[in-house]
Amino acid sequence: MTQDQWGRVKQDLRKTVGSSNYTNWIEPLELSGVADGVATLDVPTTFVGNYVAQKFGEQILFHFRTDTPEVRRIAFNVPAKRSAAPRAQVPAAPKVDAGRAEREALIAAAPLDPKFTFDSFVVGKPNELAHAAAKRVAEGGPVTFNPLFLYGGVGLGKTHLMHAIAWELQQNQPSLTVLYLSAEQFMYRFVQALRDRKMMDFKEMFRSVDVLMVDDVQFIAGKESTQEEFFHTFNALVDGGKQIIISADRAPGEIEKLEERIKSRLQCGLVVDLHPTNYELRLGILQSKVEFYRNQYPDLVMADGVLEFLAHRIRKNVRVLEGALTRLFAFASLVGHEITLDLTQDCLADVLRASERQLSVEEIQRQVSDHYNIRLSDLVGPKRTRIYARPRQVAMYLCKQMTSRSLPDIGRRFGGRDHTTVMHGVRRIEELRARDAQIAEDLELLRRTLEA
């Protein structure tokens, strides 16, 4: 078969596959030769060859046999070295990246927040390990932790660190393809690809990135098909030496309805917990934000003790803490008053009420597991030996005393236990507290720490 004959086959294909498909998939193909009834076509990448074989293979073979009956099948080959000079009869084919446009659209749909950089991240004891791990990954180079799994409650800095890693990588290594998205966006793209029958495009788009960052991965739990594709994407990237960074609101082993094989993969890297903030860290965050607001409100005066008051009263969520300071500065600038303690209490009355002693069950569980030096998964897990059962009962007792959760709700958060189990645990600790000095001391220490 000559190049002229191949040119006629391509023109026939243009009429049958459409202009768009022809430009993207058929035009890049080059005829290498025909031997023993096999027509070999050179393709830019293995992915293009696989996709064309699956999508257009039968049509190509039909047009080949119409022009050259001795062709019985076609094969695709990725040349080791593509010639720099174009062939005489056929124009040189442009390099095709099937997922490039989709990746660019996805990156645009999940923009990075310019405020979330390492410079603006305040480091303290609760987050110093997570910060150090994130900085190490952001340096690039050989993959050290794969995946890096960050977990913690709302407003503790997971998303901030992920954005900071992406900014650092893009600045220092602009040639890298860094894709950040939420688990919800991953699921949406997967469903869209299924609906439009573009799964090969979807696979190429996600598996050709250098760094994949997925936020709030707990949202794919229970979605079987999405988990299946996430699992294969994860394996393909790890096998290719690409970096994966994942975040969630809890440790991999504690995410309900997440497949065990995914939990296992997520736990094979570095799993880092961002602990609830302490007073010193909250104060440092507020001081950092004040320096930022000084440029916007240079004439405002803040009385002593205001930041300390806010750091003490708003404990759970850094976003709420920063939002409260933003509102305070805006209000004071509008009314033209100094930021005093009285003005702070009036302006933030609703925020302060909402922040009063609303401890979460998860916060109590973490504090108890740290106090007794056991893993959180063992505290809420099925093990019934004394080393785990007693701390579990202590945690149940504190949840009953320090939260408004019902007994069935507390039981569900301790591995799906029945409310009668919680009742037994609470009664047991009440009995021990009266006659066991060590239990009484543990309870008092834990209570003070949780209320600090």
PDB file of N, CA and C in Angstrom, residues 248-294:
ATOM      1  N   ALA A 248      -9.124  14.438  54.340  1.00  0.00           N
ATOM      2  CA  ALA A 248     -10.422  13.955  54.794  1.00  0.00           C
ATOM      3  C   ALA A 248     -10.669  14.498  56.194  1.00  0.00           C
ATOM      4  N   ASP A 249     -11.891  14.296  56.674  1.00  0.00           N
ATOM      5  CA  ASP A 249     -12.217  14.790  58.016  1.00  0.00           C
ATOM      6  C   ASP A 249     -11.895  13.769  59.100  1.00  0.00           C
ATOM      7  N   ARG A 250     -11.428  12.590  58.693  1.00  0.00           N
ATOM      8  CA  ARG A 250     -11.041  11.569  59.670  1.00  0.00           C
ATOM      9  C   ARG A 250     -10.005  10.639  59.039  1.00  0.00           C
ATOM     10  N   ALA A 251      -9.414   9.785  59.861  1.00  0.00           N
ATOM     11  CA  ALA A 251      -8.374   8.875  59.372  1.00  0.00           C
ATOM     12  C   ALA A 251      -8.971   7.866  58.394  1.00  0.00           C
ATOM     13  N   PRO A 252      -8.151   7.308  57.484  1.00  0.00           N
ATOM     14  CA  PRO A 252      -8.687   6.368  56.483  1.00  0.00           C
ATOM     15  C   PRO A 252      -9.474   5.215  57.090  1.00  0.00           C
ATOM     16  N   GLY A 253      -8.958   4.648  58.175  1.00  0.00           N
ATOM     17  CA  GLY A 253      -9.628   3.503  58.786  1.00  0.00           C
ATOM     18  C   GLY A 253     -10.955   3.833  59.439  1.00  0.00           C
ATOM     19  N   GLU A 254     -11.242   5.121  59.627  1.00  0.00           N
ATOM     20  CA  GLU A 254     -12.477   5.528  60.306  1.00  0.00           C
ATOM     21  C   GLU A 254     -13.548   6.034  59.347  1.00  0.00           C
ATOM     22  N   ILE A 255     -13.270   6.009  58.042  1.00  0.00           N
ATOM     23  CA  ILE A 255     -14.260   6.480  57.060  1.00  0.00           C
ATOM     24  C   ILE A 255     -15.206   5.336  56.739  1.00  0.00           C
ATOM     25  N   GLU A 256     -16.440   5.451  57.175  1.00  0.00           N
ATOM     26  CA  GLU A 256     -17.425   4.397  56.957  1.00  0.00           C
ATOM     27  C   GLU A 256     -17.764   4.278  55.473  1.00  0.00           C
ATOM     28  N   LYS A 257     -18.031   3.050  55.029  1.00  0.00           N
ATOM     29  CA  LYS A 257     -18.446   2.726  53.668  1.00  0.00           C
ATOM     30  C   LYS A 257     -17.354   3.008  52.626  1.00  0.00           C
ATOM     31  N   LEU A 258     -16.127   3.167  53.095  1.00  0.00           N
ATOM     32  CA  LEU A 258     -14.994   3.264  52.168  1.00  0.00           C
ATOM     33  C   LEU A 258     -14.389   1.877  52.028  1.00  0.00           C
ATOM     34  N   GLU A 259     -14.200   1.420  50.786  1.00  0.00           N
ATOM     35  CA  GLU A 259     -13.730   0.068  50.555  1.00  0.00           C
ATOM     36  C   GLU A 259     -12.408  -0.195  51.272  1.00  0.00           C
ATOM     37  N   GLU A 260     -12.263  -1.420  51.779  1.00  0.00           N
ATOM     38  CA  GLU A 260     -11.070  -1.775  52.541  1.00  0.00           C
ATOM     39  C   GLU A 260      -9.801  -1.648  51.710  1.00  0.00           C
ATOM     40  N   ARG A 261      -9.875  -1.976  50.433  1.00  0.00           N
ATOM     41  CA  ARG A 261      -8.674  -1.886  49.611  1.00  0.00           C
ATOM     42  C   ARG A 261      -8.228  -0.441  49.428  1.00  0.00           C
ATOM     43  N   ILE A 262      -9.194   0.511  49.417  1.00  0.00           N
ATOM     44  CA  ILE A 262      -8.834   1.928  49.339  1.00  0.00           C
ATOM     45  C   ILE A 262      -8.252   2.396  50.664  1.00  0.00           C
ATOM     46  N   LYS A 263      -8.869   1.967  51.774  1.00  0.00           N
ATOM     47  CA  LYS A 263      -8.315   2.306  53.087  1.00  0.00           C
ATOM     48  C   LYS A 263      -6.872   1.836  53.192  1.00  0.00           C
ATOM     49  N   SER A 264      -6.626   0.623  52.717  1.00  0.00           N
ATOM     50  CA  SER A 264      -5.268   0.070  52.779  1.00  0.00           C
ATOM     51  C   SER A 264      -4.293   0.909  51.963  1.00  0.00           C
ATOM     52  N   ARG A 265      -4.693   1.319  50.757  1.00  0.00           N
ATOM     53  CA  ARG A 265      -3.819   2.137  49.917  1.00  0.00           C
ATOM     54  C   ARG A 265      -3.550   3.496  50.570  1.00  0.00           C
ATOM     55  N   LEU A 266      -4.585   4.100  51.145  1.00  0.00           N
ATOM     56  CA  LEU A 266      -4.425   5.418  51.756  1.00  0.00           C
ATOM     57  C   LEU A 266      -3.517   5.367  52.982  1.00  0.00           C
ATOM     58  N   GLN A 267      -3.521   4.224  53.669  1.00  0.00           N
ATOM     59  CA  GLN A 267      -2.711   4.090  54.880  1.00  0.00           C
ATOM     60  C   GLN A 267      -1.267   3.707  54.586  1.00  0.00           C
ATOM     61  N   CYS A 268      -0.943   3.428  53.316  1.00  0.00           N
ATOM     62  CA  CYS A 268       0.415   2.964  53.015  1.00  0.00           C
ATOM     63  C   CYS A 268       1.402   4.123  52.915  1.00  0.00           C
ATOM     64  N   GLY A 269       0.914   5.364  52.908  1.00  0.00           N
ATOM     65  CA  GLY A 269       1.801   6.522  52.868  1.00  0.00           C
ATOM     66  C   GLY A 269       1.965   7.132  54.245  1.00  0.00           C
ATOM     67  N   LEU A 270       2.025   8.459  54.282  1.00  0.00           N
ATOM     68  CA  LEU A 270       2.139   9.172  55.560  1.00  0.00           C
ATOM     69  C   LEU A 270       0.776   9.747  55.913  1.00  0.00           C
ATOM     70  N   VAL A 271       0.219   9.304  57.041  1.00  0.00           N
ATOM     71  CA  VAL A 271      -1.078   9.776  57.521  1.00  0.00           C
ATOM     72  C   VAL A 271      -0.828  10.750  58.668  1.00  0.00           C
ATOM     73  N   VAL A 272      -1.292  11.992  58.517  1.00  0.00           N
ATOM     74  CA  VAL A 272      -0.999  13.042  59.502  1.00  0.00           C
ATOM     75  C   VAL A 272      -2.297  13.661  59.995  1.00  0.00           C
ATOM     76  N   ASP A 273      -2.410  13.766  61.307  1.00  0.00           N
ATOM     77  CA  ASP A 273      -3.595  14.344  61.940  1.00  0.00           C
ATOM     78  C   ASP A 273      -3.338  15.807  62.272  1.00  0.00           C
ATOM     79  N   LEU A 274      -4.219  16.695  61.822  1.00  0.00           N
ATOM     80  CA  LEU A 274      -4.187  18.089  62.263  1.00  0.00           C
ATOM     81  C   LEU A 274      -5.072  18.195  63.502  1.00  0.00           C
ATOM     82  N   HIS A 275      -4.457  18.338  64.652  1.00  0.00           N
ATOM     83  CA  HIS A 275      -5.192  18.350  65.914  1.00  0.00           C
ATOM     84  C   HIS A 275      -5.962  19.668  66.076  1.00  0.00           C
ATOM     85  N   PRO A 276      -7.003  19.647  66.909  1.00  0.00           N
ATOM     86  CA  PRO A 276      -7.691  20.909  67.225  1.00  0.00           C
ATOM     87  C   PRO A 276      -6.699  21.937  67.760  1.00  0.00           C
ATOM     88  N   THR A 277      -6.929  23.184  67.436  1.00  0.00           N
ATOM     89  CA  THR A 277      -5.988  24.246  67.811  1.00  0.00           C
ATOM     90  C   THR A 277      -5.938  24.431  69.328  1.00  0.00           C
ATOM     91  N   ASN A 278      -4.777  24.826  69.826  1.00  0.00           N
ATOM     92  CA  ASN A 278      -4.670  25.210  71.227  1.00  0.00           C
ATOM     93  C   ASN A 278      -4.685  26.745  71.318  1.00  0.00           C
ATOM     94  N   TYR A 279      -4.648  27.236  72.555  1.00  0.00           N
ATOM     95  CA  TYR A 279      -4.758  28.680  72.773  1.00  0.00           C
ATOM     96  C   TYR A 279      -3.624  29.442  72.087  1.00  0.00           C
ATOM     97  N   GLU A 280      -2.412  28.930  72.207  1.00  0.00           N
ATOM     98  CA  GLU A 280      -1.255  29.634  71.643  1.00  0.00           C
ATOM     99  C   GLU A 280      -1.360  29.742  70.121  1.00  0.00           C
ATOM    100  N   LEU A 281      -1.793  28.657  69.472  1.00  0.00           N
ATOM    101  CA  LEU A 281      -1.916  28.677  68.017  1.00  0.00           C
ATOM    102  C   LEU A 281      -3.018  29.645  67.575  1.00  0.00           C
ATOM    103  N   ARG A 282      -4.144  29.624  68.286  1.00  0.00           N
ATOM    104  CA  ARG A 282      -5.239  30.541  67.931  1.00  0.00           C
ATOM    105  C   ARG A 282      -4.804  31.991  68.089  1.00  0.00           C
ATOM    106  N   LEU A 283      -4.060  32.282  69.136  1.00  0.00           N
ATOM    107  CA  LEU A 283      -3.575  33.646  69.349  1.00  0.00           C
ATOM    108  C   LEU A 283      -2.599  34.037  68.244  1.00  0.00           C
ATOM    109  N   GLY A 284      -1.740  33.109  67.847  1.00  0.00           N
ATOM    110  CA  GLY A 284      -0.798  33.394  66.760  1.00  0.00           C
ATOM    111  C   GLY A 284      -1.517  33.675  65.446  1.00  0.00           C
ATOM    112  N   ILE A 285      -2.583  32.927  65.170  1.00  0.00           N
ATOM    113  CA  ILE A 285      -3.369  33.155  63.948  1.00  0.00           C
ATOM    114  C   ILE A 285      -4.004  34.537  63.976  1.00  0.00           C
ATOM    115  N   LEU A 286      -4.557  34.916  65.120  1.00  0.00           N
ATOM    116  CA  LEU A 286      -5.173  36.239  65.239  1.00  0.00           C
ATOM    117  C   LEU A 286      -4.144  37.354  65.070  1.00  0.00           C
ATOM    118  N   GLN A 287      -2.987  37.202  65.670  1.00  0.00           N
ATOM    119  CA  GLN A 287      -1.948  38.223  65.543  1.00  0.00           C
ATOM    120  C   GLN A 287      -1.504  38.369  64.088  1.00  0.00           C
ATOM    121  N   SER A 288      -1.419  37.233  63.371  1.00  0.00           N
ATOM    122  CA  SER A 288      -1.055  37.273  61.956  1.00  0.00           C
ATOM    123  C   SER A 288      -2.111  38.006  61.135  1.00  0.00           C
ATOM    124  N   LYS A 289      -3.380  37.755  61.433  1.00  0.00           N
ATOM    125  CA  LYS A 289      -4.466  38.414  60.696  1.00  0.00           C
ATOM    126  C   LYS A 289      -4.512  39.914  61.005  1.00  0.00           C
ATOM    127  N   VAL A 290      -4.208  40.286  62.232  1.00  0.00           N
ATOM    128  CA  VAL A 290      -4.206  41.706  62.599  1.00  0.00           C
ATOM    129  C   VAL A 290      -3.167  42.458  61.789  1.00  0.00           C
ATOM    130  N   GLU A 291      -1.995  41.846  61.616  1.00  0.00           N
ATOM    131  CA  GLU A 291      -0.959  42.486  60.809  1.00  0.00           C
ATOM    132  C   GLU A 291      -1.441  42.716  59.378  1.00  0.00           C
ATOM    133  N   PHE A 292      -2.197  41.771  58.865  1.00  0.00           N
ATOM    134  CA  PHE A 292      -2.747  41.900  57.513  1.00  0.00           C
ATOM    135  C   PHE A 292      -3.775  43.041  57.452  1.00  0.00           C
ATOM    136  N   TYR A 293      -4.641  43.127  58.470  1.00  0.00           N
ATOM    137  CA  TYR A 293      -5.698  44.144  58.463  1.00  0.00           C
ATOM    138  C   TYR A 293      -5.177  45.544  58.744  1.00  0.00           C
ATOM    139  N   ARG A 294      -3.988  45.647  59.315  1.00  0.00           N
ATOM    140  CA  ARG A 294      -3.420  46.973  59.590  1.00  0.00           C
ATOM    141  C   ARG A 294      -3.290  47.794  58.304  1.00  0.00           C
TER     142      ARG A 294
END
